[in-house]
Coordinates of C-alpha atoms and ligand atoms in Angstrom, one line a residue:
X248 CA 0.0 0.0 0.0
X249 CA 1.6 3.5 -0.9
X250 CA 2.2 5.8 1.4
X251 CA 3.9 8.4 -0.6
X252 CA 2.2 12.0 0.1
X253 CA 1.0 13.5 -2.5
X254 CA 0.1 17.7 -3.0
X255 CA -2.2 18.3 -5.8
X256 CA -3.5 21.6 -6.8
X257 CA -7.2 21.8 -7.6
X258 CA -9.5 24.3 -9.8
X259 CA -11.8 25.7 -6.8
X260 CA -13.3 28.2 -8.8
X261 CA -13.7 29.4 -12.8
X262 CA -12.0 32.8 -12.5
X263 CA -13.1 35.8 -13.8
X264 CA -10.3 38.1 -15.1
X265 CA -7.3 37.2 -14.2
X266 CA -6.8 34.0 -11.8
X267 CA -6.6 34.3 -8.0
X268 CA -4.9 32.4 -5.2
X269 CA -8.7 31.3 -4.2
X270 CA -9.8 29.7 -7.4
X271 CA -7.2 27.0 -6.2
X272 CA -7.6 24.5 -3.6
X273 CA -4.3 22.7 -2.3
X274 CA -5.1 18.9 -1.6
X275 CA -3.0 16.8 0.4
X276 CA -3.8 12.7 -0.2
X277 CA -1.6 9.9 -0.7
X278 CA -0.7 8.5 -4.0
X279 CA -2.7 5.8 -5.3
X280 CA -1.3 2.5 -6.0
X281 CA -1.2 1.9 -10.0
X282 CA -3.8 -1.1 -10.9
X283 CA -3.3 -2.8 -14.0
X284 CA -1.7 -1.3 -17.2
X285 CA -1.0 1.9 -15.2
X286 CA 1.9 3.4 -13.5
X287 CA 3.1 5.6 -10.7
X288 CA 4.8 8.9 -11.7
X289 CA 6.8 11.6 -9.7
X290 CA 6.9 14.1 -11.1
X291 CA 9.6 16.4 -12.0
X292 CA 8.4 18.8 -14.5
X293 CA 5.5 20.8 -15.1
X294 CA 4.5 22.2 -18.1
X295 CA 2.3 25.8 -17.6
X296 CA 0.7 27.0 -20.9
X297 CA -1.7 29.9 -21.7
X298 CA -4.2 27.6 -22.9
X299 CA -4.5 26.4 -19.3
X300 CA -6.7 29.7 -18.9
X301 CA -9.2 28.8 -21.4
X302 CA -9.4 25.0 -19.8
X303 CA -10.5 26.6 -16.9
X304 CA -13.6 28.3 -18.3
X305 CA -17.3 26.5 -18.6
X306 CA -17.7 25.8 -22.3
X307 CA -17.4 24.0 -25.7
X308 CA -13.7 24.3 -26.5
X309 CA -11.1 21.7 -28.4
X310 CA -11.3 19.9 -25.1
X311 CA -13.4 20.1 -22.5
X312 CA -13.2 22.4 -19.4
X313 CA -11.3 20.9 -16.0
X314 CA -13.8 20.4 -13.8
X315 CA -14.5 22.1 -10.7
X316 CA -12.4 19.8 -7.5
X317 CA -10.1 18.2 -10.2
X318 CA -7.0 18.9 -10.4
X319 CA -5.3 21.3 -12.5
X320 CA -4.8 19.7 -16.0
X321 CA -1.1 19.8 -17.3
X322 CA 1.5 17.9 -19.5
X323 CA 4.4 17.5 -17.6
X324 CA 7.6 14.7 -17.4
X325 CA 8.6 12.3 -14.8
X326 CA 10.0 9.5 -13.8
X327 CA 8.4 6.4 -12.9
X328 CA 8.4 4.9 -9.6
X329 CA 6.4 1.6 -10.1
X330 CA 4.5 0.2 -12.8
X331 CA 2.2 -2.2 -13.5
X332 CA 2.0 -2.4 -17.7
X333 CA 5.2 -3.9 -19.6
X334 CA 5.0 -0.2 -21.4
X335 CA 7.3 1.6 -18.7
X336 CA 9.6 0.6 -16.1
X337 CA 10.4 1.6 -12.5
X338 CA 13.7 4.6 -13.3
X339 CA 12.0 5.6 -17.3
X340 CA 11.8 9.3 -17.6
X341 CA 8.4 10.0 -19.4
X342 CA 6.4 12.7 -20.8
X343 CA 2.5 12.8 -20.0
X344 CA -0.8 14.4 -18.7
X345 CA 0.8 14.8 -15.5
X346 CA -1.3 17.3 -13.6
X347 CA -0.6 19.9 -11.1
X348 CA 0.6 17.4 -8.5
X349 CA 3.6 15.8 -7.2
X350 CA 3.0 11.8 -8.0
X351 CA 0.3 11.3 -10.3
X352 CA -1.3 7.5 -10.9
X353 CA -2.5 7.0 -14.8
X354 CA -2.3 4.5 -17.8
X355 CA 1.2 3.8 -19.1
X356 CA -0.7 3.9 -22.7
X357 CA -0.3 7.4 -22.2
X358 CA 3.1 7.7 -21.7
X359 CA 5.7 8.8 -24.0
X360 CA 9.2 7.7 -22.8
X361 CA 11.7 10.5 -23.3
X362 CA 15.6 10.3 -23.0
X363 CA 17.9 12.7 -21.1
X364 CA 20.4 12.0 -22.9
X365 CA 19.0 13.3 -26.0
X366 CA 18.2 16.7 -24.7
X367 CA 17.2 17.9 -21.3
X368 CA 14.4 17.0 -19.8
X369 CA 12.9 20.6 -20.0
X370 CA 13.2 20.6 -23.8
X371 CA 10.4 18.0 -24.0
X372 CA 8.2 20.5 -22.5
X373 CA 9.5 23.5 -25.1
X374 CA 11.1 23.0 -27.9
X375 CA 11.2 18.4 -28.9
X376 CA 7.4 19.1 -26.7
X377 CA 3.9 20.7 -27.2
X378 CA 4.8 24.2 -28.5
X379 CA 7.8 22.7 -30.4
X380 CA 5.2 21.1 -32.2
X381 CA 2.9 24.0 -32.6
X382 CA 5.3 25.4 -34.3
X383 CA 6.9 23.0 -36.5
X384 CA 3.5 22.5 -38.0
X385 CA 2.0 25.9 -37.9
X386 CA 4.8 27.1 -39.5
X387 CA 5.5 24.6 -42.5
X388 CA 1.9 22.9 -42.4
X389 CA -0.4 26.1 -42.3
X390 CA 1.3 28.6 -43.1
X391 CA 3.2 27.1 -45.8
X392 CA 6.4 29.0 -45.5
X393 CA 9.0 28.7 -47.7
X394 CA 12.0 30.1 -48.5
X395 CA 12.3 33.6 -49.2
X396 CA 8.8 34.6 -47.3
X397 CA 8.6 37.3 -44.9
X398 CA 7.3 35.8 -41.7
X399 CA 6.3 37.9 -39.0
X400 CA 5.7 36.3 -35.7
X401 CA 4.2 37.6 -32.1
X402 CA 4.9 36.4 -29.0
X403 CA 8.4 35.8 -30.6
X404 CA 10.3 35.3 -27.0
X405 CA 8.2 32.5 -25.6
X406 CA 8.1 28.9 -26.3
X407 CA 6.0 29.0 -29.6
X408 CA 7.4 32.4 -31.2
X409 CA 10.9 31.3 -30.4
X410 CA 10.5 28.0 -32.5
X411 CA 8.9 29.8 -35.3
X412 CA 11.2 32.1 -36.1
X413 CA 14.5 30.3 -35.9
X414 CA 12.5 27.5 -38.0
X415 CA 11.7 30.2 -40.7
X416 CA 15.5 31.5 -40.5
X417 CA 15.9 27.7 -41.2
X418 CA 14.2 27.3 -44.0
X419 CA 15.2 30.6 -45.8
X420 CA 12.9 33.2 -44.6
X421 CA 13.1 36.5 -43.5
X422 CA 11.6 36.5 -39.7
X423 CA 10.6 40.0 -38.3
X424 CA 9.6 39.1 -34.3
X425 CA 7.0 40.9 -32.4
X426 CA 7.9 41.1 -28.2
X427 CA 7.4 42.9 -25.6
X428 CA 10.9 44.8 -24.3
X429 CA 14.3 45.4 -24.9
X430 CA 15.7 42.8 -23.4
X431 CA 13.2 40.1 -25.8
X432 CA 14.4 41.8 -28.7
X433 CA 17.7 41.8 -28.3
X434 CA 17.5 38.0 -27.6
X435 CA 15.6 36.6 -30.4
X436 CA 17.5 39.3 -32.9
X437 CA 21.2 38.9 -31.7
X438 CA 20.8 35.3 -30.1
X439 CA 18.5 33.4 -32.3
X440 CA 19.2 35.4 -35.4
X441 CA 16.1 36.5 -36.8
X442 CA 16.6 39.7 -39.5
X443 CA 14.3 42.3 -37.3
X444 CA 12.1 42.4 -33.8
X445 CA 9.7 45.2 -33.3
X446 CA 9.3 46.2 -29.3
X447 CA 5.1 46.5 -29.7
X448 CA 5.3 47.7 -25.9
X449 CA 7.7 51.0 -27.2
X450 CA 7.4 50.9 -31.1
X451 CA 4.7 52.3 -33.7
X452 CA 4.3 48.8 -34.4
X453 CA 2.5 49.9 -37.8
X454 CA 5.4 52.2 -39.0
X455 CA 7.8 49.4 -37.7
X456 CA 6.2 46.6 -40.0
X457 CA 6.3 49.2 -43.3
X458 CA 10.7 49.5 -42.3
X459 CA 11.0 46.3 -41.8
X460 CA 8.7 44.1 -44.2
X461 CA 8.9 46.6 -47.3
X462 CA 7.3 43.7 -49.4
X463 CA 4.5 42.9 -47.5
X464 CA 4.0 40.0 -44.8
X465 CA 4.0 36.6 -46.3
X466 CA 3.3 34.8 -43.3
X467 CA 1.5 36.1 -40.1
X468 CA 2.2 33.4 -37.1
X469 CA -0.1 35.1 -34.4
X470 CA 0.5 34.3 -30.6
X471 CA -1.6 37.9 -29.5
X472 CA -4.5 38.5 -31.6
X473 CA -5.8 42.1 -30.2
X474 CA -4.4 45.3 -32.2
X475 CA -0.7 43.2 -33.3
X476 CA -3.1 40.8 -35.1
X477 CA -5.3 44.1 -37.0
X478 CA -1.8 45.9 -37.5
X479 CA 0.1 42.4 -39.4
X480 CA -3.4 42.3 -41.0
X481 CA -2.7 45.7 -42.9
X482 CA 0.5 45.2 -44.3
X483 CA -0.2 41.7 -45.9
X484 CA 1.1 40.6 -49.2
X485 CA -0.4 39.0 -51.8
X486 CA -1.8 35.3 -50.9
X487 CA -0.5 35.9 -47.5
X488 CA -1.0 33.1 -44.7
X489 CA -2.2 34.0 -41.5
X490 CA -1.6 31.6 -38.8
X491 CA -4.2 31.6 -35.8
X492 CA -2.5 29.9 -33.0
X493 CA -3.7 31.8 -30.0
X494 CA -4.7 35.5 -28.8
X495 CA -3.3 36.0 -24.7
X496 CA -4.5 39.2 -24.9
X497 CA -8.0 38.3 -24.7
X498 CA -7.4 35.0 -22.6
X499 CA -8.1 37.1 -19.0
X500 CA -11.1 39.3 -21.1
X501 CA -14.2 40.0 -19.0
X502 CA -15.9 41.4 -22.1
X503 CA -16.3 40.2 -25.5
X504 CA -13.3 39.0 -26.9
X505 CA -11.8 42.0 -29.9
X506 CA -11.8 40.6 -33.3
X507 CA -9.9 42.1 -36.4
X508 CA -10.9 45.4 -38.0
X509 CA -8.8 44.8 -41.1
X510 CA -9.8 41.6 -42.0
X511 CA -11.1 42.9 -45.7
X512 CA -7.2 42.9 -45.9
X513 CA -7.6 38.8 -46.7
X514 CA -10.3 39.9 -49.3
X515 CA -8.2 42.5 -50.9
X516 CA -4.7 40.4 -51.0
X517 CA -6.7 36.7 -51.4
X518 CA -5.3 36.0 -48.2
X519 CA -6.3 33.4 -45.5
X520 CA -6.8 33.0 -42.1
X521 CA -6.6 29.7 -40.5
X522 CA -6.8 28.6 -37.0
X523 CA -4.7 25.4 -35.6
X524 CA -4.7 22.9 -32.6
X525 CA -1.3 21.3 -32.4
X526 CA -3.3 17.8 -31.2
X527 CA -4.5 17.6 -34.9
X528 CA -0.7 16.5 -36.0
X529 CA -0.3 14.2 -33.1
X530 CA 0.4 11.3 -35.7
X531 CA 3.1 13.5 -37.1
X532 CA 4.6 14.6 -34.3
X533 CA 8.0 11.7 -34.7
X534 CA 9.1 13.5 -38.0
X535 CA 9.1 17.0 -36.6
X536 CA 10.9 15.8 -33.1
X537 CA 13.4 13.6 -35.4
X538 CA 14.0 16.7 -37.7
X539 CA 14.2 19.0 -34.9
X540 CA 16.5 16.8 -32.6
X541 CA 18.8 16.7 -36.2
X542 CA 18.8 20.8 -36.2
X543 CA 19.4 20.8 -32.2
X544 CA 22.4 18.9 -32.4
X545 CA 23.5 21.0 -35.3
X546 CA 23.4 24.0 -33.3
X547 CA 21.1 25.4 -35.9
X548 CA 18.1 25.5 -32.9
X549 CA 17.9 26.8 -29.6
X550 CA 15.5 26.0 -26.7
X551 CA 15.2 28.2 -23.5
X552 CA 13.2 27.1 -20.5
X553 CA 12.3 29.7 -17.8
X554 CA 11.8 26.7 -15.0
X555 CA 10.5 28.4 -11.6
X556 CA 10.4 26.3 -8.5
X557 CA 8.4 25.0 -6.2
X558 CA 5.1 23.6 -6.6
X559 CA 3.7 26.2 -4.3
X560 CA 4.2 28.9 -6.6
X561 CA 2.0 27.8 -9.0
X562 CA -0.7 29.8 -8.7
X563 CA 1.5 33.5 -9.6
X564 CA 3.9 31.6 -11.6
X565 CA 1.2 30.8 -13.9
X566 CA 0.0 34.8 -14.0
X567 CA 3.3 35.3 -15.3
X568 CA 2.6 34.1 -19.0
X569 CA -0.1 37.2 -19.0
X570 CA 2.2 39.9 -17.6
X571 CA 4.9 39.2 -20.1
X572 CA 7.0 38.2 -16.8
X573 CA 8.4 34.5 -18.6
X574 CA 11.5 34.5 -20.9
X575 CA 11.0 31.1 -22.8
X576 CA 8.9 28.1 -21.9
X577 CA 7.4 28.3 -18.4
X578 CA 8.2 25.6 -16.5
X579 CA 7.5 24.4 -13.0
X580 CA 10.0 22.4 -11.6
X581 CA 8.1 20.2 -9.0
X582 CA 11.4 18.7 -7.8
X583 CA 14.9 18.0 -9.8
X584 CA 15.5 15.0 -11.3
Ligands
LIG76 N1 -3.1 26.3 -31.2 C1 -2.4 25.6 -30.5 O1 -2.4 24.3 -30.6 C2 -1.4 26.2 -29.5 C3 -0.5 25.4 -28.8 C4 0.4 26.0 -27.9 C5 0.3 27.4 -27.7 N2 -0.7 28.1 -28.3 C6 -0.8 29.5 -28.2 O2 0.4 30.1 -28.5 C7 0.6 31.3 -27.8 C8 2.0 31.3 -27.2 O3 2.0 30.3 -26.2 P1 3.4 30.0 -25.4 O4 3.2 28.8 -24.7 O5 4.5 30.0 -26.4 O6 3.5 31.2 -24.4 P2 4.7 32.3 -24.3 O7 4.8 33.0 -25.6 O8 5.9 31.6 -23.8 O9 4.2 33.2 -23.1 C9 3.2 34.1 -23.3 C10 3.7 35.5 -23.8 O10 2.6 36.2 -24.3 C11 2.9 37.6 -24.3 N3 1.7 38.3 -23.9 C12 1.1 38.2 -22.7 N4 0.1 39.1 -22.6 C13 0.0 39.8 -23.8 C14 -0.8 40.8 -24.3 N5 -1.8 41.3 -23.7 N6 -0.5 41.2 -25.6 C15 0.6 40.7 -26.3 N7 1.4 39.8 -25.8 C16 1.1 39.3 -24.6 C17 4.1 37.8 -23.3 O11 5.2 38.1 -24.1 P3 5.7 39.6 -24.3 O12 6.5 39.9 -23.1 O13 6.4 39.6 -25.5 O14 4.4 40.5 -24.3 C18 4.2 36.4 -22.7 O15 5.5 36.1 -22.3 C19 -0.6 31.4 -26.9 O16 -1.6 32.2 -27.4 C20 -1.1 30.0 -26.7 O17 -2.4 29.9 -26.4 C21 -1.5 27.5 -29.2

């Protein structure tokens, strides 16, 4: 019988605005044993993702909602401790739908094994993870880049922004980033090499996109929606892609979420606008981690994790993704490998 405490953070309430200490509830239990074809994971680390605000909302949405005394939904990787399937072993380091926990009991089936030796553990959750993938796809599949585009991406110093533009560098574009601050445009300019970034906290960002994409925006990867999503949406070029990933500016709304203004720009150019869900490509997903691993170990592609600790934290760590406060993929480190 375990006895291995276990701290799992619940939704108590579905915030309105922006999330509070109270619409969590801390439970302490004790793990439960794994029954057949499952397994016992501690885990290490957590994954924290804007989406996480939608799942906390009532509604229809890609998936549904986490219910109210569950806890907190998250992908996160571990290492397993027992198991009772001949899919993992006791010591494999594994990715999964971990939770906000410390020791979570599922079914192995839904285990991915990952390898430390490959890359750190923490890349699994960025770059060879999720919003590695999100990229990857939204990028090539979507918004059918190719060499020579101009791609314009927001939200280009997190975990999905980063990946886009070095991938479009990659592959021969020209990648202006949107970010907020000096310090994020110096980064993904000087550090991950992409040809412009435009400070949308400082900059006219409408006279910044006429310097630096004088033929027009090719691809539009959006990460913000809000007014960066109407101002790439004026300056698109013929047959232009736009790319709707996500819109954090209107994740913590309490009114009606802002939709484009310019969108007869898509008329006017033959454009289109197209919404993903990384989930779609999960069949997919070995080609872009072998391709990618192949461009990590080339040095062509860089991953940065901003790993906070302590699961205690969760609850402002998590408000940091919506104050701009993160530098890279957010990552709760739950305890070190
Ligand atoms: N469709 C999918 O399958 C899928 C999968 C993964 C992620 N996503 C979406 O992709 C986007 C990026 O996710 P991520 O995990 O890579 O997060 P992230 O970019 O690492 O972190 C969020 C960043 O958003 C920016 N931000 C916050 N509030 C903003 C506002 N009001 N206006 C403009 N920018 C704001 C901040 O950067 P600055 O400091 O630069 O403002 C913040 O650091 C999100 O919209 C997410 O929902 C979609």
């Amino acid at each position: 019988v375990s006895t291995i405490e276990n701290l799992q953070i619940k939704l108590a309430a579905r915030p309105i605005g922006m999330p509070k200490r109270s619409d969590w509830e801390f439970a302490h239990s004790v793990a439960r044993e794994p029954e057949d074809g499952e397994a016992l994971v501690k885990v290490l680390y957590l994954s924290l993702d804007p989406a996480m605000r939608g799942w906390m909302n009532e509604g229809r949405s890609y998936i549904p909602p986490v219910r109210i005394g569950d806890p907190m939904r998250a992908g996160g990787v571990g290492i397993v401790v027992a198991s009772k399937s001949p899919a993992v072993a006791e010591g494999d380091y594994v990715y999964g739908t971990l939770d906000i926990q410390q020791y979570a009991t599922l079914k192995a089936a839904g285990l991915t094994k990952v390898d430390p030796k490959v890359a750190p553990l923490t890349v699994y959750l960025n770059v060879l993870g999720m919003p590695g993938m999100t990229a990857y796809f939204g990028l090539l599949d979507v918004g059918r880049a190719v060499a020579g585009n101009t791609v314009v991406v927001s939200g280009a110093a997190g975990a999905v922004g980063m990946t886009v533009g070095q991938i479009a560098r990659i592959k021969g574009c020209r990648v202006v980033g949107i970010a907020g601050g000096p310090e994020k445009c110096a980064y993904v300019r000087d550090e991950l090499g992409f040809d412009a970034a435009i400070d949308y906290k400082s900059e006219d960002l409408n006279g910044a996109l006429r310097e630096h994409c004088p033929n027009g925006i090719d691809v539009y990867f959006d990460n913000v929606g809000g007014a960066t999503l109407d101002a790439c949406l004026a300056r698109l070029a013929m047959h232009a892609r736009v790319v709707i990933c996500g819109a954090i500016s209107q994740y913590n709304n309490t009114t009606a979420v802002t939709g484009p203004s310019n969108y007869l720009s898509l008329l006017v150019n033959r454009a289109t606008m197209q919404g993903m869900v990384v989930f779609d490509y999960a069949k997919r997903y070995p080609e872009a981690v072998r391709e990618m691993a192949g461009w990590i170990a080339e040095g062509k592609l860089k991953s940065r994790e901003d790993v906070v600790k302590g699961i205690d934290t969760f609850p402002e760590t998590l408000l940091k993704l919506f104050r701009g406060e993160n530098f890279g993929k957010l990552v709760l480190e739950v305890a070190a490998p």
